[in-house]
Amino acid sequence: MSAFSPLDPLLHSQLRLAVMSLLIGLDEAEFTFLKGQTQSTAGNLSVQLDKLEKAGYIEVTKSFRGKRPLTTCKITQEGVSAFESYVENLKKYIE
Amino acid sequence: MSAFSPLDPLLHSQLRLAVMSLLIGLDEAEFTFLKGQTQSTAGNLSVQLDKLEKAGYIEVTKSFRGKRPLTTCKITQEGVSAFESYVENLKKYIE
DNA sequence: ATAAATAGGTTTATAATGTAAACCAATTTA
DNA sequence: TAAATTGGTTTACATTATAAACCTATTTAT
């Protein structure tokens, strides 16, 4: 009954989990905002966003604001589901 | 307020977390029991128990039952505290 | 006009981690 | 006495996380 379900390795990562946690509340967020909130380096964030995008958990849109590059992230429905499952599974470990 | 506190990397690992989760309820458990409950391989479990022991989160006692080796694990007070902090921190990510 | 600093990232190199496979010593069973 | 099982440990490998280095363009200072 209280077996330990496997934890999605893509979400069981501090930075990726923090990003997903933010996105699930905000729906959309900019790279620099995520960087600030998670206290991560740009390099690390860039890598982890790539992984989330390749997994289909987020969509990353590149555009410009004025003349500056602007990277915007949005969680997908698949991402929402994955996050919810992860949280459900995780609870068995910490209750 | 809802900043993301760092997650103790020793606990933010599926297998080690499962082990700690079991030990916090059971107080003491045998290697083979942990192996069965966590569905892990003996090699992986052995390595992860070492890490928890070196961190001071568990105590590992080696003895014999009859003629067979018997490895028993017990959570330490430090381990209990670490687990509780981890859970508190983690909640900020998943609420 | 040009140099230096800043913004907004990406790429790459390295270290740490997780895991399975191989191994070992002893015991039990065929 | 050979084969299988128990109860693990060690080692090798692949994956991951992270920081450092880098890149392109813009803005600011000289």
Coordinates of C-alpha atoms (C1' of nucleotides) in Angstrom, one line a residue:
Chain A
M1 CA 0.0 0.0 0.0
S2 CA 2.6 2.6 1.0
A3 CA 5.1 1.3 -1.5
F4 CA 7.6 3.9 -2.8
S5 CA 6.6 4.9 -6.3
P6 CA 9.4 6.0 -8.5
L7 CA 10.0 9.7 -8.5
D8 CA 10.3 11.3 -12.0
P9 CA 14.0 12.0 -12.2
L10 CA 13.3 15.1 -14.3
L11 CA 11.4 16.6 -11.4
H12 CA 13.5 15.2 -8.6
S13 CA 16.1 17.9 -9.0
Q14 CA 16.2 21.0 -6.8
L15 CA 16.4 23.6 -9.5
R16 CA 14.0 22.0 -11.9
L17 CA 11.5 21.4 -9.2
A18 CA 11.7 25.0 -8.1
V19 CA 11.1 26.2 -11.6
M20 CA 8.1 23.9 -12.0
S21 CA 6.8 25.1 -8.7
L22 CA 7.0 28.7 -9.8
L23 CA 5.5 28.0 -13.2
I24 CA 2.6 26.1 -11.9
G25 CA 1.5 29.1 -10.0
L26 CA 2.5 31.8 -12.5
D27 CA 1.7 30.1 -15.8
E28 CA 4.4 32.2 -17.5
A29 CA 7.7 33.6 -16.4
E30 CA 10.8 35.2 -17.7
F31 CA 14.2 33.7 -17.6
T32 CA 15.6 36.5 -15.3
F33 CA 12.6 36.2 -13.0
L34 CA 13.2 32.4 -12.6
K35 CA 16.9 33.1 -12.1
G36 CA 16.2 35.6 -9.3
Q37 CA 13.6 33.5 -7.6
T38 CA 15.6 30.3 -7.6
Q39 CA 18.9 32.0 -6.9
S40 CA 20.5 30.0 -9.6
T41 CA 23.2 30.8 -12.1
A42 CA 22.2 31.6 -15.6
G43 CA 24.1 28.6 -16.9
N44 CA 22.6 26.1 -14.7
L45 CA 19.1 27.5 -15.3
S46 CA 19.6 27.4 -19.0
V47 CA 20.6 23.8 -18.9
Q48 CA 17.7 22.8 -16.7
L49 CA 15.1 24.7 -18.8
D50 CA 16.3 22.8 -21.8
K51 CA 15.7 19.5 -20.1
L52 CA 12.2 20.5 -19.0
E53 CA 11.5 21.7 -22.5
K54 CA 12.8 18.5 -24.1
A55 CA 10.6 16.6 -21.7
G56 CA 7.6 18.5 -22.9
Y57 CA 7.0 19.9 -19.4
I58 CA 7.5 23.6 -20.4
E59 CA 7.4 25.7 -23.5
V60 CA 10.3 28.2 -24.0
T61 CA 9.7 31.1 -26.2
K62 CA 12.5 33.4 -27.4
S63 CA 11.7 36.9 -28.4
F64 CA 13.0 40.4 -27.9
R65 CA 11.9 43.1 -25.5
G66 CA 13.1 46.3 -27.1
K67 CA 16.5 45.2 -28.4
R68 CA 17.3 42.7 -25.7
P69 CA 16.7 39.0 -25.9
L70 CA 13.8 37.7 -23.8
T71 CA 13.2 34.1 -22.8
T72 CA 9.8 33.2 -21.5
C73 CA 8.7 29.9 -20.0
K74 CA 5.3 28.5 -19.7
I75 CA 4.3 25.2 -18.2
T76 CA 2.4 22.7 -20.4
Q77 CA -0.5 20.5 -19.5
E78 CA 1.9 17.6 -19.5
G79 CA 4.1 19.5 -17.1
V80 CA 1.2 20.1 -14.8
S81 CA 0.3 16.5 -14.7
A82 CA 3.8 15.4 -14.2
F83 CA 4.2 17.8 -11.3
E84 CA 1.0 16.6 -9.7
S85 CA 2.0 13.0 -10.0
Y86 CA 5.4 13.7 -8.6
V87 CA 3.9 15.4 -5.6
E88 CA 1.5 12.6 -5.0
N89 CA 4.3 10.0 -5.2
L90 CA 6.6 12.1 -3.0
K91 CA 4.1 12.3 -0.2
K92 CA 4.5 8.6 0.4
Y93 CA 8.1 9.3 1.3
I94 CA 7.6 12.1 3.7
E95 CA 4.4 11.3 5.6
Chain B
M1 CA 8.7 34.4 2.5
S2 CA 8.3 31.3 0.2
A3 CA 11.9 31.2 -0.9
F4 CA 13.3 27.9 -1.9
S5 CA 15.5 26.6 0.9
P6 CA 18.3 24.3 -0.2
L7 CA 17.4 20.7 0.0
D8 CA 19.9 18.5 1.8
P9 CA 21.5 16.6 -1.1
L10 CA 22.0 13.6 1.1
L11 CA 18.3 13.2 1.5
H12 CA 17.2 14.4 -1.9
S13 CA 17.8 11.0 -3.4
Q14 CA 15.1 8.5 -4.0
L15 CA 16.7 5.6 -2.4
R16 CA 18.2 7.4 0.6
L17 CA 15.0 9.2 1.2
A18 CA 13.0 5.9 1.1
V19 CA 15.5 4.4 3.6
M20 CA 15.2 7.3 6.0
S21 CA 11.4 7.3 5.6
L22 CA 11.3 3.6 6.7
L23 CA 13.8 4.1 9.5
I24 CA 12.0 7.1 10.9
G25 CA 9.0 4.9 11.5
L26 CA 10.7 1.7 12.4
D27 CA 13.7 2.9 14.4
E28 CA 15.6 -0.2 13.4
A29 CA 15.7 -2.3 10.3
E30 CA 17.7 -5.0 8.6
F31 CA 19.5 -4.7 5.3
T32 CA 17.4 -7.3 3.6
F33 CA 14.2 -5.7 4.9
L34 CA 15.3 -2.3 3.5
K35 CA 16.2 -3.9 0.3
G36 CA 12.8 -5.5 -0.1
Q37 CA 10.8 -2.5 0.9
T38 CA 12.7 -0.1 -1.4
Q39 CA 13.0 -2.6 -4.3
S40 CA 16.6 -1.7 -4.6
T41 CA 19.6 -3.8 -5.6
A42 CA 22.0 -4.8 -2.8
G43 CA 24.8 -2.9 -4.3
N44 CA 23.0 0.3 -4.6
L45 CA 21.6 0.0 -1.1
S46 CA 25.0 -0.8 0.4
V47 CA 26.5 2.4 -1.2
Q48 CA 23.6 4.6 0.0
L49 CA 23.7 3.2 3.5
D50 CA 27.4 4.1 3.7
K51 CA 26.6 7.6 2.8
L52 CA 23.9 8.0 5.3
E53 CA 26.2 6.5 7.9
K54 CA 29.1 8.8 7.1
A55 CA 26.7 11.7 7.3
G56 CA 25.8 10.6 10.8
Y57 CA 22.2 10.1 9.8
I58 CA 22.1 6.4 10.6
E59 CA 24.1 3.8 12.6
V60 CA 25.0 0.6 10.9
T61 CA 25.7 -2.5 13.0
K62 CA 27.2 -5.6 11.7
S63 CA 26.7 -8.9 13.5
F64 CA 25.7 -12.4 12.8
R65 CA 22.4 -14.2 13.0
G66 CA 23.3 -17.8 13.4
K67 CA 26.1 -18.1 10.9
R68 CA 25.0 -15.5 8.5
P69 CA 26.0 -11.9 8.4
L70 CA 23.4 -9.5 9.6
T71 CA 23.4 -5.7 8.9
T72 CA 21.1 -3.6 11.0
C73 CA 20.4 0.1 10.6
K74 CA 19.1 2.6 13.0
I75 CA 18.3 6.2 12.5
T76 CA 20.2 8.7 14.7
Q77 CA 18.8 11.8 16.4
E78 CA 20.8 13.8 13.9
G79 CA 19.1 11.8 11.1
V80 CA 15.7 12.5 12.5
S81 CA 16.4 16.2 12.6
A82 CA 17.8 16.3 9.1
F83 CA 14.8 14.4 7.8
E84 CA 12.4 16.7 9.5
S85 CA 14.1 19.8 8.1
Y86 CA 14.2 18.3 4.7
V87 CA 10.5 17.7 4.7
E88 CA 9.8 21.2 5.9
N89 CA 12.0 22.7 3.2
L90 CA 10.5 20.4 0.6
K91 CA 7.0 21.6 1.3
K92 CA 7.8 25.0 0.0
Y93 CA 8.4 23.4 -3.4
I94 CA 5.3 21.4 -3.6
E95 CA 2.6 23.5 -2.0
Chain C
dA1 C1' 34.7 57.2 -31.5
dT2 C1' 36.0 53.8 -28.6
dA3 C1' 36.5 51.3 -24.5
dA4 C1' 34.4 49.3 -20.6
dA5 C1' 30.4 47.5 -18.3
dT6 C1' 26.0 45.3 -18.4
dA7 C1' 22.1 42.3 -20.1
dG8 C1' 20.8 38.0 -21.4
dG9 C1' 21.8 34.2 -22.2
dT10 C1' 24.6 29.4 -24.2
dT11 C1' 28.3 26.1 -24.4
dT12 C1' 31.7 23.3 -22.4
dA13 C1' 34.4 21.2 -18.8
dT14 C1' 34.5 19.0 -14.5
dA15 C1' 33.1 17.1 -10.4
dA16 C1' 29.7 14.6 -8.0
dT17 C1' 26.1 11.1 -8.1
dG18 C1' 23.4 7.1 -8.9
dT19 C1' 23.3 2.5 -10.5
dA20 C1' 24.2 -2.0 -12.1
dA21 C1' 27.4 -5.5 -12.8
dA22 C1' 30.9 -8.1 -11.1
dC23 C1' 32.7 -9.9 -7.3
dC24 C1' 33.6 -12.2 -2.6
dA25 C1' 33.0 -15.3 1.5
dA26 C1' 30.4 -18.3 3.7
dT27 C1' 26.5 -21.5 4.0
dT28 C1' 23.1 -24.6 2.5
dT29 C1' 21.1 -27.8 -0.7
dA30 C1' 21.2 -31.3 -4.5
Chain D
dT1 C1' 31.4 -32.2 -4.1
dA2 C1' 29.2 -29.3 -7.1
dA3 C1' 25.7 -25.9 -7.6
dA4 C1' 22.8 -22.5 -5.7
dT5 C1' 21.7 -19.2 -2.1
dT6 C1' 22.5 -15.6 1.4
dG7 C1' 24.3 -11.4 2.5
dG8 C1' 26.6 -8.3 1.3
dT9 C1' 31.0 -5.0 -0.9
dT10 C1' 33.7 -3.1 -4.6
dT11 C1' 34.3 -1.2 -9.0
dA12 C1' 33.1 0.6 -13.4
dC13 C1' 30.2 3.3 -16.0
dA14 C1' 26.7 6.5 -17.3
dT15 C1' 24.1 10.3 -15.9
dT16 C1' 23.6 14.7 -13.6
dA17 C1' 24.5 19.0 -11.7
dT18 C1' 27.1 22.9 -11.6
dA19 C1' 30.3 26.6 -12.4
dA20 C1' 33.3 28.7 -15.5
dA21 C1' 34.1 30.4 -19.8
dC22 C1' 32.2 32.2 -23.5
dC23 C1' 29.2 34.8 -26.9
dT24 C1' 26.4 38.7 -29.0
dA25 C1' 24.4 42.8 -28.5
dT26 C1' 23.5 47.1 -25.9
dT27 C1' 24.3 50.8 -23.0
dT28 C1' 27.2 54.0 -20.6
dA29 C1' 31.5 56.4 -19.7
dT30 C1' 35.6 58.9 -21.5

